[in-house]
CSV table of C-alpha atoms and ligand atoms in Angstrom, one decimal:
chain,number,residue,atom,x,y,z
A,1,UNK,CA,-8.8,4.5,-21.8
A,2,UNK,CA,-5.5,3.0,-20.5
A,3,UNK,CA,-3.2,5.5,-18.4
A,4,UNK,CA,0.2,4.2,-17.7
A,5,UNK,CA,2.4,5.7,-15.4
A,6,UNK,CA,6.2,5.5,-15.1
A,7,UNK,CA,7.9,5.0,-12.0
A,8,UNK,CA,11.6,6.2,-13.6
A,9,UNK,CA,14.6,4.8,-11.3
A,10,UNK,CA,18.0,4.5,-12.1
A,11,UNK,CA,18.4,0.8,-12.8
A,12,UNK,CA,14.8,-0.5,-12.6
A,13,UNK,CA,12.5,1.5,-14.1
A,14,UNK,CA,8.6,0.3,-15.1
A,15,UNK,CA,5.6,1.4,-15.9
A,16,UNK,CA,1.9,1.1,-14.1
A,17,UNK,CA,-1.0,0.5,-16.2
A,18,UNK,CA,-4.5,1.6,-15.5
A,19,UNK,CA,-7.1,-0.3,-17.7
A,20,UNK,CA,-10.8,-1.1,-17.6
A,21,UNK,CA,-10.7,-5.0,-17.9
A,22,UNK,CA,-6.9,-4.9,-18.0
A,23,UNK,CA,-6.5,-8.5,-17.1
A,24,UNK,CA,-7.4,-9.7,-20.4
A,25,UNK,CA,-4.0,-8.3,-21.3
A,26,UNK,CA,-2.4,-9.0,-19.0
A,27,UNK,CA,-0.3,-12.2,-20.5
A,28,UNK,CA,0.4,-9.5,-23.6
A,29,UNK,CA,1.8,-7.1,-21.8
A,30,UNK,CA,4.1,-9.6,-19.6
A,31,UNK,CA,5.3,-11.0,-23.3
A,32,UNK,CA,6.1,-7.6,-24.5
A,33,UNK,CA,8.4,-7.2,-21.5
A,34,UNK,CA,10.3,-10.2,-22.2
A,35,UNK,CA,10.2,-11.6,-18.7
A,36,UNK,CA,11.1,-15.5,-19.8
A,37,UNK,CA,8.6,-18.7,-20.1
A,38,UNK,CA,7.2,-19.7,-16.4
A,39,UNK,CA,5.1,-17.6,-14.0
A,40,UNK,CA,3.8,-18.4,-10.8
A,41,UNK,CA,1.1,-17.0,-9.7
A,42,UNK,CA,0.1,-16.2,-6.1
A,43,UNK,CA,-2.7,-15.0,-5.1
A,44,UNK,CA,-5.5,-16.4,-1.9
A,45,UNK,CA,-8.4,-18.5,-2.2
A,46,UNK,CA,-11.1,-15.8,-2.3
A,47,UNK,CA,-9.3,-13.4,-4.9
A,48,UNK,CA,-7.9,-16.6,-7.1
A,49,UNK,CA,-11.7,-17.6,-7.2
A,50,UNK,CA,-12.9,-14.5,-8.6
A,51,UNK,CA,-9.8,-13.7,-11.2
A,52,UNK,CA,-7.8,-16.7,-11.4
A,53,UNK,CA,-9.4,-18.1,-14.4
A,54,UNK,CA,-9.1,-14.8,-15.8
A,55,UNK,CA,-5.3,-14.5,-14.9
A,56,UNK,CA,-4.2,-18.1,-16.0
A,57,UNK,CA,-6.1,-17.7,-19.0
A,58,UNK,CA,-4.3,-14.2,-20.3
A,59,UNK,CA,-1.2,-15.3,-19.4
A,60,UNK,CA,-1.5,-18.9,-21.2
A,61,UNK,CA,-3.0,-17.5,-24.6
A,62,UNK,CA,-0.1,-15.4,-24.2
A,63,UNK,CA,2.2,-18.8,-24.4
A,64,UNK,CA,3.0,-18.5,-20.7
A,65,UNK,CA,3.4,-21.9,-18.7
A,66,UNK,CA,1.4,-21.0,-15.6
A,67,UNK,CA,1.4,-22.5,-12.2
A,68,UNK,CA,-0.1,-21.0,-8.8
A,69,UNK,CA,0.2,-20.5,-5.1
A,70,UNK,CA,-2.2,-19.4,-2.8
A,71,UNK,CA,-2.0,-18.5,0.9
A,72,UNK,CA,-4.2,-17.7,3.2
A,73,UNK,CA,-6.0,-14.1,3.1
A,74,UNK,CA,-4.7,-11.6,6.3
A,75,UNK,CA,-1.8,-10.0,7.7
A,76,UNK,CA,-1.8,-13.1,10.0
A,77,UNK,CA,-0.4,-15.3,7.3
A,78,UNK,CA,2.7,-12.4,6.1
A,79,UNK,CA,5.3,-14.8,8.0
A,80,UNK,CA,7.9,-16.8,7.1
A,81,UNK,CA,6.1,-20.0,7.6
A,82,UNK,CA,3.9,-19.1,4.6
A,83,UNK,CA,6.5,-17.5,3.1
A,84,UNK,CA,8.8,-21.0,2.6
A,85,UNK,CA,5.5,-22.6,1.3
A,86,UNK,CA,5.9,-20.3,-1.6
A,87,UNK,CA,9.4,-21.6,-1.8
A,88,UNK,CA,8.4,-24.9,-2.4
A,89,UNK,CA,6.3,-24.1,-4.8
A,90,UNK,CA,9.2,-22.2,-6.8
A,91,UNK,CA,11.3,-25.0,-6.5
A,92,UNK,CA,8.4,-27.5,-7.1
A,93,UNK,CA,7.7,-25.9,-10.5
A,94,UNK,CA,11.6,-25.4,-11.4
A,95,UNK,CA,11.6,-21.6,-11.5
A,96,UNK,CA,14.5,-20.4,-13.4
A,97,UNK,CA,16.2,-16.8,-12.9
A,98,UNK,CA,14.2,-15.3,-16.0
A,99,UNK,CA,10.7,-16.5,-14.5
A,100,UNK,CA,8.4,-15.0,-13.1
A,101,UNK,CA,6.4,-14.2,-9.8
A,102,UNK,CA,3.3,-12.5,-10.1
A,103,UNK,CA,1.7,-11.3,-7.0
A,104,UNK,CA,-2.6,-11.1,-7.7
A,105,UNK,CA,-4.3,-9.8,-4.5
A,106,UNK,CA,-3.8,-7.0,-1.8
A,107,UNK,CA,-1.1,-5.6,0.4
A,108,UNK,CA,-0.4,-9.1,2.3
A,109,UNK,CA,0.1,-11.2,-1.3
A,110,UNK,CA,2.5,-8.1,-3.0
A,111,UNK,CA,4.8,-7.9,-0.2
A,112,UNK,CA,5.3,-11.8,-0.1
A,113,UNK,CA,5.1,-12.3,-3.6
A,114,UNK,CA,7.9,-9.7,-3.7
A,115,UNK,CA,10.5,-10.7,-1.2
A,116,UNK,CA,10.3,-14.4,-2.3
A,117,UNK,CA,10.6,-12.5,-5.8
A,118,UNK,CA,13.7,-10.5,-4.5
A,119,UNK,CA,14.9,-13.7,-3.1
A,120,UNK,CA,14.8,-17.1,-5.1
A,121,UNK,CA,17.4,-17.7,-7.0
A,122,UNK,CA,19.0,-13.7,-5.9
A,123,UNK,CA,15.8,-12.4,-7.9
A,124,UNK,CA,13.7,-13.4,-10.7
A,125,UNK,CA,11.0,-11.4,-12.3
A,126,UNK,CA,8.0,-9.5,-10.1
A,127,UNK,CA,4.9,-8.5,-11.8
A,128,UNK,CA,2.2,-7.0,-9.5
A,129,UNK,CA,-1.6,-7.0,-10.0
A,130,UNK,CA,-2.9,-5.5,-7.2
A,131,UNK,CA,-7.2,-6.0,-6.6
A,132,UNK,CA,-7.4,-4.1,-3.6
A,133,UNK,CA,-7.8,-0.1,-3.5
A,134,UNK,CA,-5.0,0.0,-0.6
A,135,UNK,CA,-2.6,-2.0,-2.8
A,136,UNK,CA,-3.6,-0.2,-5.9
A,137,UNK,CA,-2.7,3.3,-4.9
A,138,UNK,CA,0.2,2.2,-2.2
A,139,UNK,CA,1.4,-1.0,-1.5
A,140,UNK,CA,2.4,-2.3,-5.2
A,141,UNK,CA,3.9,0.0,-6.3
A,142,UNK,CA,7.9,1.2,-5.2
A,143,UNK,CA,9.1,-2.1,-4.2
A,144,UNK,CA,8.5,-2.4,-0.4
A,145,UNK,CA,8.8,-6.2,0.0
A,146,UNK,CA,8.6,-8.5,3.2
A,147,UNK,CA,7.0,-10.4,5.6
A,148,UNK,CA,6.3,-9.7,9.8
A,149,UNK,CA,8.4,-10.8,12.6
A,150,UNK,CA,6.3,-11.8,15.8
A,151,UNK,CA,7.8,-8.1,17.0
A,152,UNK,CA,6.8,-6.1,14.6
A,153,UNK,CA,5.3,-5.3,11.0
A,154,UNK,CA,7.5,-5.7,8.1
A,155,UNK,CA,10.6,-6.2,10.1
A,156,UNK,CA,11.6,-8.5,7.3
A,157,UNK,CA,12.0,-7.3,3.7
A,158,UNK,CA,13.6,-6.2,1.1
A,159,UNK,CA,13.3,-3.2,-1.8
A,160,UNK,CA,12.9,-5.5,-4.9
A,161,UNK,CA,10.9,-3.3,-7.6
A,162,UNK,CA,8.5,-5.0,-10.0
A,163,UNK,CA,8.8,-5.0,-13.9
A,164,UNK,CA,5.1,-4.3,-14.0
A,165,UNK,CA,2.1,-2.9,-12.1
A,166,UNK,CA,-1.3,-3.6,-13.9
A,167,UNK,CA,-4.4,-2.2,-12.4
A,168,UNK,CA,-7.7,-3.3,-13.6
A,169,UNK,CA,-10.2,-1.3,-11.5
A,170,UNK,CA,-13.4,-3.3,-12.7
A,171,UNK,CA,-11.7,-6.0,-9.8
A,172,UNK,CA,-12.8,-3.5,-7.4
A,173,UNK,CA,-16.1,-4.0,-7.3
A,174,UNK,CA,-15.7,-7.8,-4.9
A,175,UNK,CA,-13.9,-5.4,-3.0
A,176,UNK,CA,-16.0,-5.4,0.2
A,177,UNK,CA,-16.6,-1.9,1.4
A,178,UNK,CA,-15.0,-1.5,4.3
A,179,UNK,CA,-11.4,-2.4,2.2
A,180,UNK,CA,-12.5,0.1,-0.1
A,181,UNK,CA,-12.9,2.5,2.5
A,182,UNK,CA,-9.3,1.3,3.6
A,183,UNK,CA,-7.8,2.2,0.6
A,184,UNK,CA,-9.2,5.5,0.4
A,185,UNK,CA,-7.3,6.6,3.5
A,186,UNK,CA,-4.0,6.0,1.5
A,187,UNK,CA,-5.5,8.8,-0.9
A,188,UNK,CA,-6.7,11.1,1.2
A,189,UNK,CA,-3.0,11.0,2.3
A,190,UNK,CA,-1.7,11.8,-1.0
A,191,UNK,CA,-4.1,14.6,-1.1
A,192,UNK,CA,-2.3,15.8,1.6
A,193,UNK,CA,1.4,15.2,1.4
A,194,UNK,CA,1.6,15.8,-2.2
A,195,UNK,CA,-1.5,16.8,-4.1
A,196,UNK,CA,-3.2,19.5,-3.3
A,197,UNK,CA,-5.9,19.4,-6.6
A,198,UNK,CA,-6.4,15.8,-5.8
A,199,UNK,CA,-7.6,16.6,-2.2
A,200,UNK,CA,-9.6,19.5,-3.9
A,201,UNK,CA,-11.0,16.9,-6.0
A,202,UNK,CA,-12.2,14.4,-2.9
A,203,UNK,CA,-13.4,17.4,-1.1
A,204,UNK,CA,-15.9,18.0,-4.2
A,205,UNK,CA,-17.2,14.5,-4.4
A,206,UNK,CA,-20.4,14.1,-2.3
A,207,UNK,CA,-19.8,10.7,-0.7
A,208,UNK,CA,-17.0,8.9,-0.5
A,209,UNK,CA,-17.0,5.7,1.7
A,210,UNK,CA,-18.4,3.0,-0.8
A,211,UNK,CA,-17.1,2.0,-4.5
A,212,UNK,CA,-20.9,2.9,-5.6
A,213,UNK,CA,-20.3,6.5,-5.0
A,214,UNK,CA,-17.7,6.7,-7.5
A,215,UNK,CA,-18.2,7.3,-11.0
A,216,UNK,CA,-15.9,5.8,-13.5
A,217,UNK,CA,-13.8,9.5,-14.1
A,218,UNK,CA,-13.1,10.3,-10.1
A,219,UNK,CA,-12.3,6.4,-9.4
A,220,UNK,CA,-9.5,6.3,-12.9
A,221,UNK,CA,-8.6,9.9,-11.3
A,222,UNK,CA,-7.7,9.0,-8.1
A,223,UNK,CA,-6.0,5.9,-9.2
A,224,UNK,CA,-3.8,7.8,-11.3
A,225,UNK,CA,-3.3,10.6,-9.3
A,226,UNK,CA,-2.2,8.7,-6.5
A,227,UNK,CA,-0.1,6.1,-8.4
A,228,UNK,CA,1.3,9.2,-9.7
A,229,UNK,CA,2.2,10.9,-6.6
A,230,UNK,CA,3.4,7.5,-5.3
A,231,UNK,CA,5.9,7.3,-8.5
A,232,UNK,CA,7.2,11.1,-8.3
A,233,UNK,CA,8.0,10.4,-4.5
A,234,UNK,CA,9.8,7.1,-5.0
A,235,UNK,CA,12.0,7.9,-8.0
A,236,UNK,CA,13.3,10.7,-6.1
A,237,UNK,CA,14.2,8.5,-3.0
A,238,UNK,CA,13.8,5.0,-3.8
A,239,UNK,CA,15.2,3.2,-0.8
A,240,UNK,CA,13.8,6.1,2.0
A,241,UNK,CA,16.7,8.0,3.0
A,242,UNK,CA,14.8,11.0,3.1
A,243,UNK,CA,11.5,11.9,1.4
A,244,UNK,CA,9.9,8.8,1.0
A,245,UNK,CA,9.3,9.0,4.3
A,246,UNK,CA,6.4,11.4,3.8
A,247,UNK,CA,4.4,8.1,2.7
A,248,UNK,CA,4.2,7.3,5.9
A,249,UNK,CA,2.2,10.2,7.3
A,250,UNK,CA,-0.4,8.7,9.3
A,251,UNK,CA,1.0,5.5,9.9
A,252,UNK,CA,3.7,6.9,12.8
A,253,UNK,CA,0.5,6.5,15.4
A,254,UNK,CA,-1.4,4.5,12.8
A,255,UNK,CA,1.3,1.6,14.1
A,256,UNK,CA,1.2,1.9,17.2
A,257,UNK,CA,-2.8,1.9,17.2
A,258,UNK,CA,-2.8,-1.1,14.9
A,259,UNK,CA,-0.4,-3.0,17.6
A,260,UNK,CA,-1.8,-2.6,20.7
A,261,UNK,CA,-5.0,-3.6,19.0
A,262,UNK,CA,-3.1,-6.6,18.0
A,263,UNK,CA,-4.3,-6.0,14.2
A,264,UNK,CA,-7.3,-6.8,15.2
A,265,UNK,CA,-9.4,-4.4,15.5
A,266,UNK,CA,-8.8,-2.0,12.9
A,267,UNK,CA,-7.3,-2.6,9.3
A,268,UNK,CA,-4.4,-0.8,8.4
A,269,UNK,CA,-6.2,1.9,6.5
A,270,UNK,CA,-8.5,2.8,9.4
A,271,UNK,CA,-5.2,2.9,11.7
A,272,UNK,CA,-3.9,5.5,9.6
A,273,UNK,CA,-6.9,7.4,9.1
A,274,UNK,CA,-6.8,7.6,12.9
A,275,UNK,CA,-2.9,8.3,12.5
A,276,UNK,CA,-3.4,10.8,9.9
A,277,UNK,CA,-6.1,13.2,12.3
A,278,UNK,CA,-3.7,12.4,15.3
A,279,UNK,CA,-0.5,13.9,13.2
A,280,UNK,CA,-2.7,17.2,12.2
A,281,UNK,CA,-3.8,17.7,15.5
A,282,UNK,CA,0.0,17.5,16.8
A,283,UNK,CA,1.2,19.8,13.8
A,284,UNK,CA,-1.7,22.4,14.4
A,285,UNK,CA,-0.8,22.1,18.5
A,286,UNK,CA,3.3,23.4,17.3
A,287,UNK,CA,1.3,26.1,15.3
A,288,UNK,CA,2.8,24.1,11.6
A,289,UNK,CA,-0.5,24.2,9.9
A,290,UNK,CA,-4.0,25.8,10.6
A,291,UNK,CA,-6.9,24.1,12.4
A,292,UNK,CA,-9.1,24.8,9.2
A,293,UNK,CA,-7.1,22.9,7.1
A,294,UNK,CA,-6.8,20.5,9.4
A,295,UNK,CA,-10.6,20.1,9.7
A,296,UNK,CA,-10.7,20.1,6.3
A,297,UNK,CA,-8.4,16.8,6.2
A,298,UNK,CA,-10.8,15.1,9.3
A,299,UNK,CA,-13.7,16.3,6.8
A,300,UNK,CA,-12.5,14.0,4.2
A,301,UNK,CA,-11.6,11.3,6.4
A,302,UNK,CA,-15.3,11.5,7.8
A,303,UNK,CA,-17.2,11.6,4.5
A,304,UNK,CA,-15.3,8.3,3.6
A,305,UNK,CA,-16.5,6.9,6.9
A,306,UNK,CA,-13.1,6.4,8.3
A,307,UNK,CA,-12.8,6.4,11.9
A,308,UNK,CA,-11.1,9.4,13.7
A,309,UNK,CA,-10.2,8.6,17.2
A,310,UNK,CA,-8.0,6.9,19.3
A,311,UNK,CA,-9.7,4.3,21.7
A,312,UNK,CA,-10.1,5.4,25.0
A,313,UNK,CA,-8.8,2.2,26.5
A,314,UNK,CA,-5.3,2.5,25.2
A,315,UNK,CA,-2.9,2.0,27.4
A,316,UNK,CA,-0.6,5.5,26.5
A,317,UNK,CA,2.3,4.4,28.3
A,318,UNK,CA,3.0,1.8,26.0
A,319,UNK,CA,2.1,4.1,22.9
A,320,UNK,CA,4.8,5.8,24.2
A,321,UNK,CA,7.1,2.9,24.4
A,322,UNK,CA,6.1,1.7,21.4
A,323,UNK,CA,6.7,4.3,19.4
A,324,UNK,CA,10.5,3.5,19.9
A,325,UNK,CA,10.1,0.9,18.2
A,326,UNK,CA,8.8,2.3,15.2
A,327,UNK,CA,11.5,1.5,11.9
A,328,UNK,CA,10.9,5.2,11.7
A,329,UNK,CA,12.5,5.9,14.6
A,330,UNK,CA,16.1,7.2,14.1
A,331,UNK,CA,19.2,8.1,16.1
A,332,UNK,CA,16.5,7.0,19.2
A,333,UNK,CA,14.4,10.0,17.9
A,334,UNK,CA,10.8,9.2,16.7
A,335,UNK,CA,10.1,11.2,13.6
A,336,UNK,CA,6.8,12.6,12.8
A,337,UNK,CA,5.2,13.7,9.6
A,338,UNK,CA,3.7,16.5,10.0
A,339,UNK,CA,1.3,18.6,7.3
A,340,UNK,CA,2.4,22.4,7.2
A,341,UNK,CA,-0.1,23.1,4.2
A,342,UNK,CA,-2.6,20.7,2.0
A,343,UNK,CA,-0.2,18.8,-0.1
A,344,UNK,CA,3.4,20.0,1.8
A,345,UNK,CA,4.6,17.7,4.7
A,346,UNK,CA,7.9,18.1,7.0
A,347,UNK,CA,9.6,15.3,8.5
A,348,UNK,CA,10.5,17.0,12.3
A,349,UNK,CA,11.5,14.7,15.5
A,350,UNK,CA,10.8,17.9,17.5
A,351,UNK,CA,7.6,16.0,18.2
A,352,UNK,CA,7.9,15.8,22.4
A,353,UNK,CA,6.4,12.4,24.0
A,354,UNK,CA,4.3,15.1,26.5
A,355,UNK,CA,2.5,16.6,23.0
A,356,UNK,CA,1.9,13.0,22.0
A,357,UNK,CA,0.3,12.0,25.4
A,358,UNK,CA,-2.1,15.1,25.1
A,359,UNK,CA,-2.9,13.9,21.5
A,360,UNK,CA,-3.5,10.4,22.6
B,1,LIG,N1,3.8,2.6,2.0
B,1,LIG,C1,4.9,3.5,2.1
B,1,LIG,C2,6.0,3.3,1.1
B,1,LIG,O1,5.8,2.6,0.2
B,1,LIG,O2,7.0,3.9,1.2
């Protein structure tokens, strides 16, 4: 059965669509949207190999003109080097303001596919199709678009919304496990900040940390409860002046673990896993939330084989200094998320450096 959510904003609304073996209409659903002749495609070698054929096909039955782009798979490739190499491509196959940019693959592909989206020719048409749980749930969907600067994650970007999310979760299953586990940090979170039934839901579920734990009803459920809690948040605050900022609960210390690891050592799921059980241990320490919820959340995070501590051999002075650099941090004043109850968050900068060095 085919769920579609809509993501309702003032001038760009759209709509995500959930579907078993979606990708076969994939090139439909583009043409119903009216989003002009040409699409590029971008995607990396590994993913392109498994659903490219797939992809090109839909879209070409469909009476699309199809080109594609790959880059390299991993956050060391989000730069603009790689990024211009998608601009020649653009240019190479005469992309006009009406065409299209489709972003197929994970959190690295959307966000570059995006900004070059958001960027050639002042903006031509975005369609995401994410194949990675993490993107699935977070990263395509709400329009967070960019590439890294050697200082920091994301420094670069825009907020350039797509016309179309389209999740096929049959792609999941090339997903190797420990992306899958990844991606199920980003729920757990929603379970948290926003949905209290959903985290009911996770706790129920006997094993969580591989795709072949998950029946076909939880894994559409917690696609679509998460995309959902995902939309509600964003319409309400698209460009993060205030709540949206709850999405990043977890990710405050997730950052600053995934830095001084030099992205390295942990993907950015397990980082905010990590964030997410630091952040409930600083919120039960100022008395905000009880230490048997918060066990309950480092339950889940545990039964999805998520990791839950910070190494030992950080260096915590310069978590400390790093932390300032966060694009969180405002008025010089890092702000925390912090969970008060399962599925209520507060955004506080009460958080003192002293509490965070007795966390870390
Ligand atoms: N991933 C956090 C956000 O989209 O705001």
């Amino acid at each position: 059965m085919e769920s579609i959510i809509s993501v309702p904003l003032p001038n760009n609304s759209y709509n995500i669509h959930i579907l078993n073996n979606g990708l076969l209409t994939l090139g439909e659903k583009i043409k119903e949207l009216n989003l002009g002749k040409k699409i590029l495609v971008v995607s990396n070698p590994q993913i392109f190999d498994y659903y490219g054929n797939l992809t090109v096909d839909s879209l070409e039955k469909a009476g699309f003109s199809v080109n594609y782009h790959l880059i390299p798979a991993g956050e060391n490739y989000k730069t603009l080097e790689y990024l211009a190499q998608i601009y020649d491509s653009t240019l190479k196959f005469s992309l006009e303001r009406n065409s299209t940019l489709l972003a197929l693959g994970g959190g690295v592909v959307g966000d570059m596919t995006g900004f070059a989206a958001a960027t050639w020719l002042r903006g031509v048409n975005f369609v995401q199709v994410p194949t990675s749980l993490l993107a699935m749930v977070d990263a395509s969907v709400g329009g967070k678009t960019g590439v890294n600067h050697p200082q920091g994650k994301n420094l670069i970007g825009a907020f350039y919304q797509p016309k179309l999310v389209l999740i096929d979760p049959t792609v999941l299953k090339t997903l190797p496990d420990r992306e899958f586990k990844a991606g199920m940090a980003e729920v757990i979170k929603y379970g948290v900040i926003w949905d209290k039934s959903l985290f009911e839901q996770l706790e129920k579920a006997n094993n969580l940390d591989s795709l072949d734990n998950f029946d076909g009803v939880l894994l559409s459920e917690i696609l679509v409860r998460s995309c959902q809690a995902k939309a509600e948040v964003v319409s309400q605050d698209e460009k993060e002046a205030g709540l949206r900022a709850i999405l990043n609960y977890g990710h405050t210390i997730g950052h600053v673990i995934e830095s001084l690891t030099n992205y390295e050592t942990f993907v950015h799921g397990e980082a905010v896993a990590i964030g997410m059980v630091a952040a409930g241990k600083i919120s039960v320490e100022m008395g905000l939330w009880t230490e048997s919820e918060a066990k309950r959340q480092n339950l889940l995070i545990e039964k999805t084989g998520l990791p839950t501590i910070i190494p030992s051999y950080l260096d915590i002075d310069a978590a400390i200094a790093h932390l300032q650099t966060d694009k969180k941090v405002k008025g010089g004043k890092v702000r925390f998320i912090l969970p008060t109850a399962i599925g209520k968050v507060i955004i506080t900068d009460r958080v003192t450096s002293k509490l965070v060095r007795n966390v870390f």
